[in-house]
JSON list of C-alpha atoms in Angstrom, two decimals:
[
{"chain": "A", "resi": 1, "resn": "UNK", "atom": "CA", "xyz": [119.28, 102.71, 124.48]},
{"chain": "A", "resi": 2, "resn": "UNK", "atom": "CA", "xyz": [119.41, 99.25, 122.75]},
{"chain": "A", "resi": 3, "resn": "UNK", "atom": "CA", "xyz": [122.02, 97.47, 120.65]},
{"chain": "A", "resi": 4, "resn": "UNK", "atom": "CA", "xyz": [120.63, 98.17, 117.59]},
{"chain": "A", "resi": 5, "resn": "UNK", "atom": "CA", "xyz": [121.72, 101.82, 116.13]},
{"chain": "A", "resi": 6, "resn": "UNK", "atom": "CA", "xyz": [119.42, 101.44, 113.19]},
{"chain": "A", "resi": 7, "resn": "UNK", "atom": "CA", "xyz": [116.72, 100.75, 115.48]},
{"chain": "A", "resi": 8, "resn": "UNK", "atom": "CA", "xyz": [117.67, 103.98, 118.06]},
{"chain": "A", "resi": 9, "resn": "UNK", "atom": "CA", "xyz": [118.22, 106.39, 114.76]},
{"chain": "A", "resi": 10, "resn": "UNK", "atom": "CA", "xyz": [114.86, 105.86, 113.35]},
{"chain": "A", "resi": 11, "resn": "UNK", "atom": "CA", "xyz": [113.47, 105.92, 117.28]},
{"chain": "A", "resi": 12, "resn": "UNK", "atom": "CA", "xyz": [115.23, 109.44, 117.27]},
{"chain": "A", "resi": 13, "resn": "UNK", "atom": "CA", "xyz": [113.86, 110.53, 114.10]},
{"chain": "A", "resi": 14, "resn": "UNK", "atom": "CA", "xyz": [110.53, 109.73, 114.38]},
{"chain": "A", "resi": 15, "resn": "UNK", "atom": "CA", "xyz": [110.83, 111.43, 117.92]},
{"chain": "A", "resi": 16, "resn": "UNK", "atom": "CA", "xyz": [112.39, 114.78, 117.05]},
{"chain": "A", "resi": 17, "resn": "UNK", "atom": "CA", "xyz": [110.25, 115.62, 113.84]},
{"chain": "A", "resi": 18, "resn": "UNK", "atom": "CA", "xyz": [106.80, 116.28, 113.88]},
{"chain": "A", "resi": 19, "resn": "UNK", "atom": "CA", "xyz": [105.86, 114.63, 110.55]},
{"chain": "A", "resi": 20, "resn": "UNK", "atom": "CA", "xyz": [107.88, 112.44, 109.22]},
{"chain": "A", "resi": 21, "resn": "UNK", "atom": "CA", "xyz": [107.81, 110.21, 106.29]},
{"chain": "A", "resi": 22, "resn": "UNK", "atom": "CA", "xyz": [109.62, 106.79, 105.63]},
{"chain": "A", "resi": 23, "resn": "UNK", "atom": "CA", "xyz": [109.39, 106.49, 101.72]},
{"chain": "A", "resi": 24, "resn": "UNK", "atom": "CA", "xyz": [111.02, 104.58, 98.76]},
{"chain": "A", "resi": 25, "resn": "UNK", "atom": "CA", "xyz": [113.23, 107.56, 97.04]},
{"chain": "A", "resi": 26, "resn": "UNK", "atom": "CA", "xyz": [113.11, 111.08, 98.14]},
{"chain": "A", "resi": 27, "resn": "UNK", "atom": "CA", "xyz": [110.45, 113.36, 97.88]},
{"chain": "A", "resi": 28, "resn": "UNK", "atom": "CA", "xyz": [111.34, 115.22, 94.49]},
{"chain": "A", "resi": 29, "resn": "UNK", "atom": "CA", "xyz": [112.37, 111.55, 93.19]},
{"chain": "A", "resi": 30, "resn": "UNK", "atom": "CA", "xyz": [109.94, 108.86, 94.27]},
{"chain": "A", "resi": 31, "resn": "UNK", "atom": "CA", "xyz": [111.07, 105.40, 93.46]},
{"chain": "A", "resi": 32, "resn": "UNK", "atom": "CA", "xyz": [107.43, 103.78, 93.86]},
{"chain": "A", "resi": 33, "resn": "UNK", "atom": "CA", "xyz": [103.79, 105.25, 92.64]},
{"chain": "A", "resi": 34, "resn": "UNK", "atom": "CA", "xyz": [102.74, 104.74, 96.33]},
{"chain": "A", "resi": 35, "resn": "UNK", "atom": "CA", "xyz": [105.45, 106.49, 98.11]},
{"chain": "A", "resi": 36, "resn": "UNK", "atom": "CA", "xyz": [105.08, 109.25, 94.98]},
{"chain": "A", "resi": 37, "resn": "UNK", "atom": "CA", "xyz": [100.92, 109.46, 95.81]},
{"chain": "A", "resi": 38, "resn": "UNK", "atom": "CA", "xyz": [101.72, 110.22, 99.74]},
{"chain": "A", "resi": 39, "resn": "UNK", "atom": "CA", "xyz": [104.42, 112.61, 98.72]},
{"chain": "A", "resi": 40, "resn": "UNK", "atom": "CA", "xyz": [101.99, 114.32, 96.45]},
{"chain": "A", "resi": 41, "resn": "UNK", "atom": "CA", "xyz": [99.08, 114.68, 98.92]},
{"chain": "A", "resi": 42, "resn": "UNK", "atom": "CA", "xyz": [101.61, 115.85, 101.58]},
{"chain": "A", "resi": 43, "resn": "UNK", "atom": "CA", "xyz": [102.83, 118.19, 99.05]},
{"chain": "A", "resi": 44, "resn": "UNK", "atom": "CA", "xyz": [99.21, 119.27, 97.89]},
{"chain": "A", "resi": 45, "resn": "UNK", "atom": "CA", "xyz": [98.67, 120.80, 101.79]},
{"chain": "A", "resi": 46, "resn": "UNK", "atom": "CA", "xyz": [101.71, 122.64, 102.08]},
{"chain": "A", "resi": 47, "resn": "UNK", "atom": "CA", "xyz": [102.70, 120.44, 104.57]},
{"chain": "A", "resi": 48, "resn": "UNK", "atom": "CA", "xyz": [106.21, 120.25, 105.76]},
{"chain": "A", "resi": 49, "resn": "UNK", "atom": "CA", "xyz": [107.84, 117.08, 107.02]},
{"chain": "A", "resi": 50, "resn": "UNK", "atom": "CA", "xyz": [110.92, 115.56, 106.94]},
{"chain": "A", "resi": 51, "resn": "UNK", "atom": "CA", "xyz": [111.85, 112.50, 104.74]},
{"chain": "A", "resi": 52, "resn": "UNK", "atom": "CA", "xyz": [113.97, 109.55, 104.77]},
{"chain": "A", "resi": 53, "resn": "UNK", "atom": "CA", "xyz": [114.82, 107.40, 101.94]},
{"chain": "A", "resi": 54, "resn": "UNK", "atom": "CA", "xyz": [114.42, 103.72, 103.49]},
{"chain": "A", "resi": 55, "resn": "UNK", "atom": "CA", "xyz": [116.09, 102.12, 100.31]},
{"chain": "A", "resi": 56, "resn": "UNK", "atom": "CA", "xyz": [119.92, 102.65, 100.78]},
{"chain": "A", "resi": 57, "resn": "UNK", "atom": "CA", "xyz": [119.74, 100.03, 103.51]},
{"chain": "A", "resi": 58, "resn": "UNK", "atom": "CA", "xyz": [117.15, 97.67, 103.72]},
{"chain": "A", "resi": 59, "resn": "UNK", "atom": "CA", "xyz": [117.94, 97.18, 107.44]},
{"chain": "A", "resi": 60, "resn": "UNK", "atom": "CA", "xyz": [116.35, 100.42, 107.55]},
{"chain": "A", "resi": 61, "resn": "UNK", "atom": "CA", "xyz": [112.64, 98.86, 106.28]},
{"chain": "A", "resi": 62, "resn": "UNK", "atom": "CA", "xyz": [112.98, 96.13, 108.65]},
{"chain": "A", "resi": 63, "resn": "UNK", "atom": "CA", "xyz": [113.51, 97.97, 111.82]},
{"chain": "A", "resi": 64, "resn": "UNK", "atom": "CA", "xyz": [110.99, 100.65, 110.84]},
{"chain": "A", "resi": 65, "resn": "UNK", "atom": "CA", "xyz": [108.54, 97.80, 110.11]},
{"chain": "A", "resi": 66, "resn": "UNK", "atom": "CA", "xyz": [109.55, 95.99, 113.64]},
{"chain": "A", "resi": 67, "resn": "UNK", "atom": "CA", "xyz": [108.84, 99.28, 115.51]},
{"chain": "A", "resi": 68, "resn": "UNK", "atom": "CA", "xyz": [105.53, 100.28, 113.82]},
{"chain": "A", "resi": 69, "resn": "UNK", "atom": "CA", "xyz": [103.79, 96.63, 113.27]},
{"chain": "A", "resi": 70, "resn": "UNK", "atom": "CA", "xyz": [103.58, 97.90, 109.85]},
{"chain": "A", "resi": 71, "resn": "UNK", "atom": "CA", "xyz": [104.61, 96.13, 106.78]},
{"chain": "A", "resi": 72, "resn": "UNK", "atom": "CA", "xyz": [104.44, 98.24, 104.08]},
{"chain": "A", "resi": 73, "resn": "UNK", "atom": "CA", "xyz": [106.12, 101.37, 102.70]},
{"chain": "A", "resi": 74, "resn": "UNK", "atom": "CA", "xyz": [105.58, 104.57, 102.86]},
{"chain": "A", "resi": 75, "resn": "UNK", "atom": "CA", "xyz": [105.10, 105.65, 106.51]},
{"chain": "A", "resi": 76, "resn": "UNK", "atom": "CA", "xyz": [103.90, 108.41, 107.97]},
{"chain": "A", "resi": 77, "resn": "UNK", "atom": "CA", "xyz": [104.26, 109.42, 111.31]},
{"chain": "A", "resi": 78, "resn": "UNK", "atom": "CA", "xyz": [102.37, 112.75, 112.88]},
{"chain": "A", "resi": 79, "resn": "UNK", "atom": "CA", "xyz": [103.98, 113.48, 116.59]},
{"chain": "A", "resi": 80, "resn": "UNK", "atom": "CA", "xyz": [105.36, 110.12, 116.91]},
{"chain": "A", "resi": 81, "resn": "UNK", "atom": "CA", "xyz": [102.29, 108.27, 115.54]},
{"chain": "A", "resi": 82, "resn": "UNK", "atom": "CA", "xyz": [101.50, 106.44, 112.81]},
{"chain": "A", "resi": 83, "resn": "UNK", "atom": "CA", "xyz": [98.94, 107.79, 110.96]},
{"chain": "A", "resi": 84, "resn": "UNK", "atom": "CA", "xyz": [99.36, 105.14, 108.27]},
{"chain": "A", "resi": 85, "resn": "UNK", "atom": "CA", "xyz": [100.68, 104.15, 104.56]},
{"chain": "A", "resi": 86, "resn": "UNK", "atom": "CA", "xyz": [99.72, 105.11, 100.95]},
{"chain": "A", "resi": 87, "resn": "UNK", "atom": "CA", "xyz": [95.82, 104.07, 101.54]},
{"chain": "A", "resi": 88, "resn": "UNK", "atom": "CA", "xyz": [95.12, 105.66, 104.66]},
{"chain": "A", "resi": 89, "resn": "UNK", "atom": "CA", "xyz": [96.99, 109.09, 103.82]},
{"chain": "A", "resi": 90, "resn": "UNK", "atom": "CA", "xyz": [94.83, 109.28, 100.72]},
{"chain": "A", "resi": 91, "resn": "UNK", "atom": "CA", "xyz": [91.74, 108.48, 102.27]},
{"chain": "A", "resi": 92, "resn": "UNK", "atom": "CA", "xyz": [92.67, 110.87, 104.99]},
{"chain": "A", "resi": 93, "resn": "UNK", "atom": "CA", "xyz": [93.12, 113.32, 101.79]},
{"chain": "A", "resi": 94, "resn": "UNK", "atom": "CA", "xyz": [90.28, 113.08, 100.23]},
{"chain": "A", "resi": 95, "resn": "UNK", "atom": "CA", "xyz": [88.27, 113.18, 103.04]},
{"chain": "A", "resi": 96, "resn": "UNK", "atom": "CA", "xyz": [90.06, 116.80, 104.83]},
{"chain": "A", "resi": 97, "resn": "UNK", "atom": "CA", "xyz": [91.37, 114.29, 107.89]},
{"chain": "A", "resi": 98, "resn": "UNK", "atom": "CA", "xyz": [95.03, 115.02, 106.89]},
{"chain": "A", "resi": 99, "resn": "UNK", "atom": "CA", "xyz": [94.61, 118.36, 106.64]},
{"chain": "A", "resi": 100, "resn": "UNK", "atom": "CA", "xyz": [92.87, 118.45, 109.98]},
{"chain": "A", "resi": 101, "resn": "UNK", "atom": "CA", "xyz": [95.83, 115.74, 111.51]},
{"chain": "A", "resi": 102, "resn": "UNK", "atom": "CA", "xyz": [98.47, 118.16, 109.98]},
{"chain": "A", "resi": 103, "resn": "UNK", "atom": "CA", "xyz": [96.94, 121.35, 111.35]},
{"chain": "A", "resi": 104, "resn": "UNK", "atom": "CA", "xyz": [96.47, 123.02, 108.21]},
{"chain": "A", "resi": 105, "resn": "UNK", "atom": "CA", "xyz": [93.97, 124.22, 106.10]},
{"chain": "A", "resi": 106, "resn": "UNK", "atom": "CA", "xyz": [92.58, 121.83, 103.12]},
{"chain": "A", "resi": 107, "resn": "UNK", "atom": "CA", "xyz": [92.75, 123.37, 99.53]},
{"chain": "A", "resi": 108, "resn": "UNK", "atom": "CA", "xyz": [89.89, 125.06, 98.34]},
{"chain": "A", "resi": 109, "resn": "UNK", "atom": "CA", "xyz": [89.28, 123.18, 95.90]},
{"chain": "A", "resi": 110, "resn": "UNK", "atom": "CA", "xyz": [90.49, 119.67, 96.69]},
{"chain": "A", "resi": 111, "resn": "UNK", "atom": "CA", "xyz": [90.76, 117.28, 93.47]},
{"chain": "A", "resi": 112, "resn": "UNK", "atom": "CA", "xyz": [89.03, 114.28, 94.05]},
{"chain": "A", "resi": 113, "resn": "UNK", "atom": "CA", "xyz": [92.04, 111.91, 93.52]},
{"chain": "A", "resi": 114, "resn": "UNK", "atom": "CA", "xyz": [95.77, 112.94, 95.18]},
{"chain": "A", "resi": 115, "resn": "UNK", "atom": "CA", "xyz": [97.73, 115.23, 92.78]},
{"chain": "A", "resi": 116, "resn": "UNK", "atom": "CA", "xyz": [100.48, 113.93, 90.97]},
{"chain": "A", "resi": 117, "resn": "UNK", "atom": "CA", "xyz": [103.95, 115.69, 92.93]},
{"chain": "A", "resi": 118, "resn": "UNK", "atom": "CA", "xyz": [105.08, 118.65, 91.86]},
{"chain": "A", "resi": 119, "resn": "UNK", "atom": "CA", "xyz": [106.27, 120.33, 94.71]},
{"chain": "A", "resi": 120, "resn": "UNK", "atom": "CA", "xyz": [109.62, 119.14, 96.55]},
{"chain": "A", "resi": 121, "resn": "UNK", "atom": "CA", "xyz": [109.20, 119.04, 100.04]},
{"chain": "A", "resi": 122, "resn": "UNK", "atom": "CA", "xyz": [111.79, 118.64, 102.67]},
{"chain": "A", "resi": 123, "resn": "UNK", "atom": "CA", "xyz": [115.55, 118.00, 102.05]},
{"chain": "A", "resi": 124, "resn": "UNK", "atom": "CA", "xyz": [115.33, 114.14, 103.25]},
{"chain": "A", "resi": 125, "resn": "UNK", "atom": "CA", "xyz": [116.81, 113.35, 106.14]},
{"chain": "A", "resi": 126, "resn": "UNK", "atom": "CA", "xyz": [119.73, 111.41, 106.27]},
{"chain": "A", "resi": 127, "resn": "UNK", "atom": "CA", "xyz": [120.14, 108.38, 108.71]},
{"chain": "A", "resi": 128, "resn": "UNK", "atom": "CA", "xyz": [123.84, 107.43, 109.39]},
{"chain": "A", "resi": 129, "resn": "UNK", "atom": "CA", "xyz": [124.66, 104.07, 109.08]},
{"chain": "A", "resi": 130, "resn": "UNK", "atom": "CA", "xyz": [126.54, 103.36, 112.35]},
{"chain": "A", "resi": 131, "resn": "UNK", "atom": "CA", "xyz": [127.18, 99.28, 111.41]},
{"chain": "A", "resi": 132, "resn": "UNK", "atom": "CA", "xyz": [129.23, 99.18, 108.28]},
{"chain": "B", "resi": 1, "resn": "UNK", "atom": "CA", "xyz": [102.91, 83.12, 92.13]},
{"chain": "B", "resi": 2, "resn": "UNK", "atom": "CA", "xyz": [99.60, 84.04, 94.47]},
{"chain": "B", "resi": 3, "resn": "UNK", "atom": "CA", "xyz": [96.57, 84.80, 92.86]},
{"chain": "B", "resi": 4, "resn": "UNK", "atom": "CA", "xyz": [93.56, 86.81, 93.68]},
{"chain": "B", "resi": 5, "resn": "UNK", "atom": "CA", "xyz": [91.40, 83.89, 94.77]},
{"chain": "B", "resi": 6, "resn": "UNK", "atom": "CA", "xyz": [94.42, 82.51, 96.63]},
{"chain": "B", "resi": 7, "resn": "UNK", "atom": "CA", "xyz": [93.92, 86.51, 98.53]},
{"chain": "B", "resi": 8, "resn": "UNK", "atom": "CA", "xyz": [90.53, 86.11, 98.53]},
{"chain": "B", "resi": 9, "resn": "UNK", "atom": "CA", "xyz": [90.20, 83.11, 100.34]},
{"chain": "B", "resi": 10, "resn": "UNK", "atom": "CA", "xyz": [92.95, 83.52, 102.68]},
{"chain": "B", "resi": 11, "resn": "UNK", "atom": "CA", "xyz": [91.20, 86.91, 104.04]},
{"chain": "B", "resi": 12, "resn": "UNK", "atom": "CA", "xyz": [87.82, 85.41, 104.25]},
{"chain": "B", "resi": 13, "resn": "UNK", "atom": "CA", "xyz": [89.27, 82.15, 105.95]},
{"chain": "B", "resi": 14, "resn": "UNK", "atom": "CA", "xyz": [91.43, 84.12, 108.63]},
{"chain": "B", "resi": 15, "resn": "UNK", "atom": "CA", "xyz": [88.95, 86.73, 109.34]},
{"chain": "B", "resi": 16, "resn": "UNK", "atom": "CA", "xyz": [85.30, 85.24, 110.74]},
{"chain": "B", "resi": 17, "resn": "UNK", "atom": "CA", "xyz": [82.51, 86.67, 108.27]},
{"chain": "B", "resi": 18, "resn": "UNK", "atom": "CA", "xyz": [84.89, 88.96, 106.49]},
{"chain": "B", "resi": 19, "resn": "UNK", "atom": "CA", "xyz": [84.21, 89.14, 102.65]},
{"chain": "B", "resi": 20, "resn": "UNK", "atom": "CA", "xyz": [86.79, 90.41, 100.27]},
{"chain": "B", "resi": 21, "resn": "UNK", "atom": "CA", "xyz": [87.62, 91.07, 97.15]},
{"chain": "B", "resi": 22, "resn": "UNK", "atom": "CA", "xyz": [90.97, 91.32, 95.50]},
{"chain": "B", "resi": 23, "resn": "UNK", "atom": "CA", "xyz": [92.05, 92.48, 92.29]},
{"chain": "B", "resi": 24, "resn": "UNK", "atom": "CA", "xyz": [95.72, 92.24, 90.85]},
{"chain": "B", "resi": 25, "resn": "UNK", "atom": "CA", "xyz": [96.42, 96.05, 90.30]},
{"chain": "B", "resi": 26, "resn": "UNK", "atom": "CA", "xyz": [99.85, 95.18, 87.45]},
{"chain": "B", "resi": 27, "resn": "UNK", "atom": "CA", "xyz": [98.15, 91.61, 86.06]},
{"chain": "B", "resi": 28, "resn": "UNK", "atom": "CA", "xyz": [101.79, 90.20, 87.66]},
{"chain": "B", "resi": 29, "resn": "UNK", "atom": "CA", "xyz": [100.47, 88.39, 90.04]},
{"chain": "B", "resi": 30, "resn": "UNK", "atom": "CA", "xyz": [102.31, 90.80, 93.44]},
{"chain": "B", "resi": 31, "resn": "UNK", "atom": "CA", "xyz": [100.38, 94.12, 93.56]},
{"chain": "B", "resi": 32, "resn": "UNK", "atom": "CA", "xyz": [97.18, 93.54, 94.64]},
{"chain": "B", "resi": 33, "resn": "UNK", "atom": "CA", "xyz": [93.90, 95.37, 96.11]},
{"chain": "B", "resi": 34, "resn": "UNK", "atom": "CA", "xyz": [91.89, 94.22, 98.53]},
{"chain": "B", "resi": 35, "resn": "UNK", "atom": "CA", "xyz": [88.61, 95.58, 99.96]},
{"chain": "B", "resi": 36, "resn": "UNK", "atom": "CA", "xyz": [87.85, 93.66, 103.26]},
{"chain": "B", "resi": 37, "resn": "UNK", "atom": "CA", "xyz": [84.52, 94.08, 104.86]},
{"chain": "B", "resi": 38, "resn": "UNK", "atom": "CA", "xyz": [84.11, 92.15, 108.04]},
{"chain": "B", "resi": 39, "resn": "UNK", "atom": "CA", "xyz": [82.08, 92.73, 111.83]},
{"chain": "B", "resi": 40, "resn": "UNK", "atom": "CA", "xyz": [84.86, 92.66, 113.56]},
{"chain": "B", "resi": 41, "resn": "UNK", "atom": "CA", "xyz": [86.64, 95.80, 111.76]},
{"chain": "B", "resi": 42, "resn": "UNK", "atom": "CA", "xyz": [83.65, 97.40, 113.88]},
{"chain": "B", "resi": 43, "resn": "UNK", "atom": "CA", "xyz": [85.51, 99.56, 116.57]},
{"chain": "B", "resi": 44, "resn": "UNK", "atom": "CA", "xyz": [88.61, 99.20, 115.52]},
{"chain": "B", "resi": 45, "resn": "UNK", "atom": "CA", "xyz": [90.62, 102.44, 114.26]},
{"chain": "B", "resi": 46, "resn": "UNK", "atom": "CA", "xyz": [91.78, 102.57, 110.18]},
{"chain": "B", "resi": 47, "resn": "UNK", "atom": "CA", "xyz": [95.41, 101.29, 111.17]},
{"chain": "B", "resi": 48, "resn": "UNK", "atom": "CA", "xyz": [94.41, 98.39, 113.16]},
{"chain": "B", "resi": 49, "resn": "UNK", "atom": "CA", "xyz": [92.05, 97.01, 110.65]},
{"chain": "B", "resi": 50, "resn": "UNK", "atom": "CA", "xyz": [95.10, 97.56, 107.88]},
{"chain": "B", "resi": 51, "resn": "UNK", "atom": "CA", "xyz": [97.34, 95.23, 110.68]},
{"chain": "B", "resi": 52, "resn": "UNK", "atom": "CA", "xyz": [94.76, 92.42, 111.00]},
{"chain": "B", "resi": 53, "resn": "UNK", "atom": "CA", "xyz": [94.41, 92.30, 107.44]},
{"chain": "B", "resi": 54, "resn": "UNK", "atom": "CA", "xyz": [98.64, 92.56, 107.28]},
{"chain": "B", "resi": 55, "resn": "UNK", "atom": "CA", "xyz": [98.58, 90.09, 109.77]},
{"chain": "B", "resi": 56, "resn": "UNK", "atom": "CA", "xyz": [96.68, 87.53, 107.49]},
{"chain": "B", "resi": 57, "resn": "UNK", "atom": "CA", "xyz": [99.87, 87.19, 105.32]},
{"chain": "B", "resi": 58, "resn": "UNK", "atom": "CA", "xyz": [102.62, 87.52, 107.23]},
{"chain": "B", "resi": 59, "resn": "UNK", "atom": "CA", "xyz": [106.05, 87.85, 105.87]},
{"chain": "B", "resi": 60, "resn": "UNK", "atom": "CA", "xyz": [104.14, 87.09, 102.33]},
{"chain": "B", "resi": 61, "resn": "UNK", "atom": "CA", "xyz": [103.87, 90.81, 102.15]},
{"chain": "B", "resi": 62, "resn": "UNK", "atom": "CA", "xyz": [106.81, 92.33, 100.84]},
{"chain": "B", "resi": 63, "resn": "UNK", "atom": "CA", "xyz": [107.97, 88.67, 99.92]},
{"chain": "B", "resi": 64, "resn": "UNK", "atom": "CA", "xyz": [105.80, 87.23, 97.02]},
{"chain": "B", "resi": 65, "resn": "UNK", "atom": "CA", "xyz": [103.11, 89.89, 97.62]},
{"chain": "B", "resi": 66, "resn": "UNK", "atom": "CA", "xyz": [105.11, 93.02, 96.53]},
{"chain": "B", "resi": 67, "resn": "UNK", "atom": "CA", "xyz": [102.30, 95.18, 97.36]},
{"chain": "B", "resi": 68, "resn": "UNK", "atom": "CA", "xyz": [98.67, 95.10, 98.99]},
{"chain": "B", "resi": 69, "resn": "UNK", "atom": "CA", "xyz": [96.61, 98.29, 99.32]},
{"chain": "B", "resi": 70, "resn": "UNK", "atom": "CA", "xyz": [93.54, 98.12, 101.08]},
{"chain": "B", "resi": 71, "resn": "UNK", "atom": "CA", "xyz": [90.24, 99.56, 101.61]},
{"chain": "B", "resi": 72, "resn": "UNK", "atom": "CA", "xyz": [88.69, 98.51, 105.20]},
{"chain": "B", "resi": 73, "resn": "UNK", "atom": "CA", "xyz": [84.89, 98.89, 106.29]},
{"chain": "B", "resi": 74, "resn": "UNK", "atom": "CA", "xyz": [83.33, 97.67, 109.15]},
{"chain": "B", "resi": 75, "resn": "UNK", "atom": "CA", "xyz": [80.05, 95.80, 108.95]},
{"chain": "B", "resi": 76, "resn": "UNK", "atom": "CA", "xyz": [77.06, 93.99, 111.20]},
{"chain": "B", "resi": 77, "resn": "UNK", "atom": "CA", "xyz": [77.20, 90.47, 110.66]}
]
């Protein structure tokens, strides 16, 4: 383990959860239109994954950026990769991949553009701040 | 304040025979898209073409550029 607890928390969490998605807000409450669009195509497959809310700290953004060589928020991660941010998760949407990365079955009748939320998803997962 | 030629030209400039085009999404002057088309996107998975585009500006993004989306496509030069 390194120094950095932030670092080794997020490490952990991206490790022990399947899907997992680094947002602005939590998932009933998105605090940006981009972290709200990946919520609501998550949401839109049934898809359950946990969340955490990288605005409390912003150490939290900056070690989750340093890990994944990705500068942007949200994040999601499928079995410890990144799959990628707003963007890619609605391309991969609108095109079935997500559903097909996720290992579940696309809607019927996808809409062309990702719903707006509705659904809550996962209770959002709490990272402990260790340094303060 | 960055504008969309500012985008524009700093894409096209960092990436050989790229060709983009930027629009300001808020008319603010920090959320921007980009669509980047350039050869060497051309085996390179969805996330890595994101990062080289990423990579163009640095610490700009989430600094003065708020926010960036992009739409990647590879093509023959």
């Amino acid at each position: 383990m390194s120094t950095n607890p932030i670092r080794d928390e997020i490490q952990k969490a991206i490790s022990e959860h399947e899907v997992i998605l680094f947002m602005k807000g939590r998932p009933e409450q998105p605090m940006c239109g981009f972290s709200a669009r990946t919520v609501a195509a998550l949401d839109a497959l049934g898809a359950s994954y946990a969340a955490v809310d990288i605005l409390p700290d912003p150490r939290i953004r900056q070690e989750l950026s340093a890990i994944s060589n990705w500068p942007t928020i949200p994040q999601l991660f499928v079995k410890g990769e990144l799959i990628g941010g707003c963007d890619i998760v609605t391309e991969m949407y609108e095109s079935g991949e997500l559903a097909q990365t996720l290992g579940l079955k696309p809607p019927a009748e996808a809409p062309e553009e990702a719903p707006v939320a509705s659904e809550p998803g996962a209770p959002p997962l709490q990272i402990k701040n260790n340094l303060s | 304040m960055p504008s969309t030629d500012d985008l524009k030209q700093r894409i096209e400039a960092a990436i050989p025979g790229s060709r983009a085009d930027v629009i300001d999404l808020t008319g603010t002057g920090d959320h921007f898209r980009a669509t980047v088309v350039a050869p060497e996107f051309a085996g390179m998975s969805r996330i890595e073409q994101h990062r080289r585009v990423y990579a163009v500006f640095g610490s700009d993004i989430g600094g003065p550029i708020h926010a960036l989306s992009l739409v990647t496509k590879a093509e023959q030069s």
